[in-house]
Amino acid sequence: DIIMDHAVYDRFLIRSKVIRGIREFLDKKNFLEIETPILQNQAGGAMAKVFETHHNDYDMPMVLRIAVELDHKMIMVGGYERIYEIGKMFRNEGSDPTHIQEFTMIEWYAAYQTLQTNMAWTEEMLKHIARDIVGKTTFTVYDKEGESQEVNFDGVWPHISFAQLLSENADIDITTITIEEARTHAVKWGMSPEEAKITGRGNLLDHIYKKSSRLKIINPTFVTNFPGDLKPLAQQNEDGTAQVAQLIIAGAEITNQYAELVDPTVQRKLLESQSKAKGEGDAEAMEIDERFLTAMEHGMPPMTGFGMGIDRLVAILTNQKNCRDVIFFPIMKPRE
């Protein structure tokens, strides 16, 4: 394809320049680039099904990482104030134009900075990449059905709360809804009754949000304050939400950003709740990681964190319908 079509050849030049631009942006803000293990004893840092493997020499089960958040936060305990990593993540989930099981992600963490600063940096970085690296601020993007939309990176990017979106689009008050009511609404929005019975409250609300609201967001918009039980690694608000922001472009999540939770007592309770949900059948819920809690007990600085799928971003910046079209060797089934 690269030999036959020079536009495909150029697409991967843009990908390389975008990644280099991200590194240069963070280097100027005094971030340190680090590396953490891909093979792990226990996955954490996100809600996702894992790929399982086996370490023959040590004769023990292992998994491929789904995120680097826990390792990064433990490193922050050691005194580094700003760190980032660009690397492969693996989530054993379904495929669609914005999802592939092996993907490239960047995560960064900055001590003594707020979520508001994090969002400002995100907007500054992505506008810089669009204008100065790609050379334009308007892009043609495609939804999961292949329908095209025009996206404009110019102007101030709005902020809207998760609660407001569900109130407007699904007639739900997330502060009062019970898990049984959430199950009823989730089934209404396309979840099977069998799946709804074993899914936690946070993931039920997330399903409703994705079906009722997210696809309607076209231009870059920060969605804030997700349900707290959906975001157990973020600072929790008194109303049951968490201090979280996601950048949504053309109905797809581009970033996930937190005011990070650093209280080990609160963190343990939230992870215990997640572990209970996992035991009841929620395959994407998190497990308790004692290494992580021990590190937090030694003293974790207040910080903000960021995660972004690079494949999704490059697909938008190069007007591609599918993130597979910006990956040299996307996962494929054998022809036979």
PDB file of N, CA, C and O in Angstrom, residues 287-314:
ATOM      1  N   GLU A 287      -8.202  -4.795  40.274  1.00  0.00           N
ATOM      2  CA  GLU A 287      -7.849  -5.587  41.441  1.00  0.00           C
ATOM      3  C   GLU A 287      -7.046  -4.734  42.418  1.00  0.00           C
ATOM      4  O   GLU A 287      -6.517  -3.681  42.058  1.00  0.00           O
ATOM      5  N   ILE A 288      -6.940  -5.189  43.642  1.00  0.00           N
ATOM      6  CA  ILE A 288      -6.102  -4.495  44.626  1.00  0.00           C
ATOM      7  C   ILE A 288      -4.636  -4.778  44.316  1.00  0.00           C
ATOM      8  O   ILE A 288      -4.244  -5.926  44.093  1.00  0.00           O
ATOM      9  N   ASP A 289      -3.824  -3.729  44.281  1.00  0.00           N
ATOM     10  CA  ASP A 289      -2.386  -3.862  44.051  1.00  0.00           C
ATOM     11  C   ASP A 289      -1.668  -3.387  45.309  1.00  0.00           C
ATOM     12  O   ASP A 289      -1.583  -2.186  45.580  1.00  0.00           O
ATOM     13  N   GLU A 290      -1.170  -4.316  46.100  1.00  0.00           N
ATOM     14  CA  GLU A 290      -0.555  -3.967  47.382  1.00  0.00           C
ATOM     15  C   GLU A 290       0.751  -3.192  47.210  1.00  0.00           C
ATOM     16  O   GLU A 290       1.093  -2.355  48.040  1.00  0.00           O
ATOM     17  N   ARG A 291       1.497  -3.461  46.137  1.00  0.00           N
ATOM     18  CA  ARG A 291       2.711  -2.667  45.887  1.00  0.00           C
ATOM     19  C   ARG A 291       2.371  -1.189  45.758  1.00  0.00           C
ATOM     20  O   ARG A 291       3.059  -0.329  46.298  1.00  0.00           O
ATOM     21  N   PHE A 292       1.334  -0.931  44.990  1.00  0.00           N
ATOM     22  CA  PHE A 292       0.902   0.441  44.732  1.00  0.00           C
ATOM     23  C   PHE A 292       0.459   1.115  46.023  1.00  0.00           C
ATOM     24  O   PHE A 292       0.837   2.261  46.312  1.00  0.00           O
ATOM     25  N   LEU A 293      -0.331   0.413  46.840  1.00  0.00           N
ATOM     26  CA  LEU A 293      -0.809   0.983  48.099  1.00  0.00           C
ATOM     27  C   LEU A 293       0.345   1.224  49.066  1.00  0.00           C
ATOM     28  O   LEU A 293       0.371   2.226  49.784  1.00  0.00           O
ATOM     29  N   THR A 294       1.316   0.318  49.084  1.00  0.00           N
ATOM     30  CA  THR A 294       2.482   0.511  49.948  1.00  0.00           C
ATOM     31  C   THR A 294       3.261   1.756  49.544  1.00  0.00           C
ATOM     32  O   THR A 294       3.690   2.549  50.394  1.00  0.00           O
ATOM     33  N   ALA A 295       3.446   1.937  48.245  1.00  0.00           N
ATOM     34  CA  ALA A 295       4.137   3.144  47.763  1.00  0.00           C
ATOM     35  C   ALA A 295       3.376   4.405  48.171  1.00  0.00           C
ATOM     36  O   ALA A 295       3.974   5.387  48.624  1.00  0.00           O
ATOM     37  N   MET A 296       2.066   4.364  48.029  1.00  0.00           N
ATOM     38  CA  MET A 296       1.243   5.525  48.386  1.00  0.00           C
ATOM     39  C   MET A 296       1.356   5.821  49.882  1.00  0.00           C
ATOM     40  O   MET A 296       1.377   6.995  50.297  1.00  0.00           O
ATOM     41  N   GLU A 297       1.449   4.788  50.701  1.00  0.00           N
ATOM     42  CA  GLU A 297       1.568   4.975  52.149  1.00  0.00           C
ATOM     43  C   GLU A 297       2.888   5.651  52.530  1.00  0.00           C
ATOM     44  O   GLU A 297       2.990   6.278  53.583  1.00  0.00           O
ATOM     45  N   HIS A 298       3.914   5.526  51.687  1.00  0.00           N
ATOM     46  CA  HIS A 298       5.193   6.194  51.949  1.00  0.00           C
ATOM     47  C   HIS A 298       5.130   7.693  51.650  1.00  0.00           C
ATOM     48  O   HIS A 298       6.034   8.423  52.054  1.00  0.00           O
ATOM     49  N   GLY A 299       4.115   8.125  50.932  1.00  0.00           N
ATOM     50  CA  GLY A 299       3.963   9.552  50.665  1.00  0.00           C
ATOM     51  C   GLY A 299       4.016   9.872  49.185  1.00  0.00           C
ATOM     52  O   GLY A 299       5.088   9.926  48.594  1.00  0.00           O
ATOM     53  N   MET A 300       2.844  10.063  48.574  1.00  0.00           N
ATOM     54  CA  MET A 300       2.747  10.363  47.153  1.00  0.00           C
ATOM     55  C   MET A 300       2.416  11.841  46.996  1.00  0.00           C
ATOM     56  O   MET A 300       1.495  12.340  47.646  1.00  0.00           O
ATOM     57  N   PRO A 301       3.147  12.592  46.161  1.00  0.00           N
ATOM     58  CA  PRO A 301       2.877  14.019  46.040  1.00  0.00           C
ATOM     59  C   PRO A 301       1.545  14.271  45.337  1.00  0.00           C
ATOM     60  O   PRO A 301       1.108  13.452  44.523  1.00  0.00           O
ATOM     61  N   PRO A 302       0.880  15.392  45.629  1.00  0.00           N
ATOM     62  CA  PRO A 302      -0.289  15.757  44.832  1.00  0.00           C
ATOM     63  C   PRO A 302       0.122  15.899  43.378  1.00  0.00           C
ATOM     64  O   PRO A 302       1.199  16.430  43.082  1.00  0.00           O
ATOM     65  N   MET A 303      -0.694  15.403  42.482  1.00  0.00           N
ATOM     66  CA  MET A 303      -0.290  15.390  41.071  1.00  0.00           C
ATOM     67  C   MET A 303      -1.498  15.327  40.153  1.00  0.00           C
ATOM     68  O   MET A 303      -2.615  15.028  40.581  1.00  0.00           O
ATOM     69  N   THR A 304      -1.235  15.575  38.887  1.00  0.00           N
ATOM     70  CA  THR A 304      -2.231  15.376  37.842  1.00  0.00           C
ATOM     71  C   THR A 304      -1.647  14.432  36.805  1.00  0.00           C
ATOM     72  O   THR A 304      -0.430  14.390  36.603  1.00  0.00           O
ATOM     73  N   GLY A 305      -2.521  13.628  36.168  1.00  0.00           N
ATOM     74  CA  GLY A 305      -2.065  12.638  35.207  1.00  0.00           C
ATOM     75  C   GLY A 305      -2.838  12.708  33.908  1.00  0.00           C
ATOM     76  O   GLY A 305      -3.950  13.253  33.845  1.00  0.00           O
ATOM     77  N   PHE A 306      -2.248  12.127  32.865  1.00  0.00           N
ATOM     78  CA  PHE A 306      -2.776  12.252  31.494  1.00  0.00           C
ATOM     79  C   PHE A 306      -2.490  10.973  30.734  1.00  0.00           C
ATOM     80  O   PHE A 306      -1.398  10.410  30.829  1.00  0.00           O
ATOM     81  N   GLY A 307      -3.470  10.501  29.955  1.00  0.00           N
ATOM     82  CA  GLY A 307      -3.261   9.388  29.045  1.00  0.00           C
ATOM     83  C   GLY A 307      -3.928   9.675  27.712  1.00  0.00           C
ATOM     84  O   GLY A 307      -5.049  10.200  27.669  1.00  0.00           O
ATOM     85  N   MET A 308      -3.253   9.343  26.606  1.00  0.00           N
ATOM     86  CA  MET A 308      -3.810   9.611  25.274  1.00  0.00           C
ATOM     87  C   MET A 308      -3.404   8.510  24.304  1.00  0.00           C
ATOM     88  O   MET A 308      -2.242   8.119  24.230  1.00  0.00           O
ATOM     89  N   GLY A 309      -4.375   8.032  23.535  1.00  0.00           N
ATOM     90  CA  GLY A 309      -4.099   7.081  22.475  1.00  0.00           C
ATOM     91  C   GLY A 309      -3.555   7.798  21.253  1.00  0.00           C
ATOM     92  O   GLY A 309      -4.250   8.630  20.652  1.00  0.00           O
ATOM     93  N   ILE A 310      -2.329   7.491  20.887  1.00  0.00           N
ATOM     94  CA  ILE A 310      -1.695   8.193  19.767  1.00  0.00           C
ATOM     95  C   ILE A 310      -2.294   7.764  18.432  1.00  0.00           C
ATOM     96  O   ILE A 310      -2.448   8.578  17.515  1.00  0.00           O
ATOM     97  N   ASP A 311      -2.680   6.496  18.302  1.00  0.00           N
ATOM     98  CA  ASP A 311      -3.253   6.027  17.032  1.00  0.00           C
ATOM     99  C   ASP A 311      -4.541   6.785  16.703  1.00  0.00           C
ATOM    100  O   ASP A 311      -4.757   7.198  15.563  1.00  0.00           O
ATOM    101  N   ARG A 312      -5.392   6.973  17.692  1.00  0.00           N
ATOM    102  CA  ARG A 312      -6.640   7.715  17.469  1.00  0.00           C
ATOM    103  C   ARG A 312      -6.362   9.144  17.046  1.00  0.00           C
ATOM    104  O   ARG A 312      -7.005   9.687  16.150  1.00  0.00           O
ATOM    105  N   LEU A 313      -5.409   9.771  17.732  1.00  0.00           N
ATOM    106  CA  LEU A 313      -5.084  11.154  17.401  1.00  0.00           C
ATOM    107  C   LEU A 313      -4.570  11.265  15.971  1.00  0.00           C
ATOM    108  O   LEU A 313      -5.007  12.136  15.204  1.00  0.00           O
ATOM    109  N   VAL A 314      -3.659  10.383  15.584  1.00  0.00           N
ATOM    110  CA  VAL A 314      -3.092  10.448  14.237  1.00  0.00           C
ATOM    111  C   VAL A 314      -4.161  10.172  13.186  1.00  0.00           C
ATOM    112  O   VAL A 314      -4.161  10.784  12.107  1.00  0.00           O
TER     113      VAL A 314
END
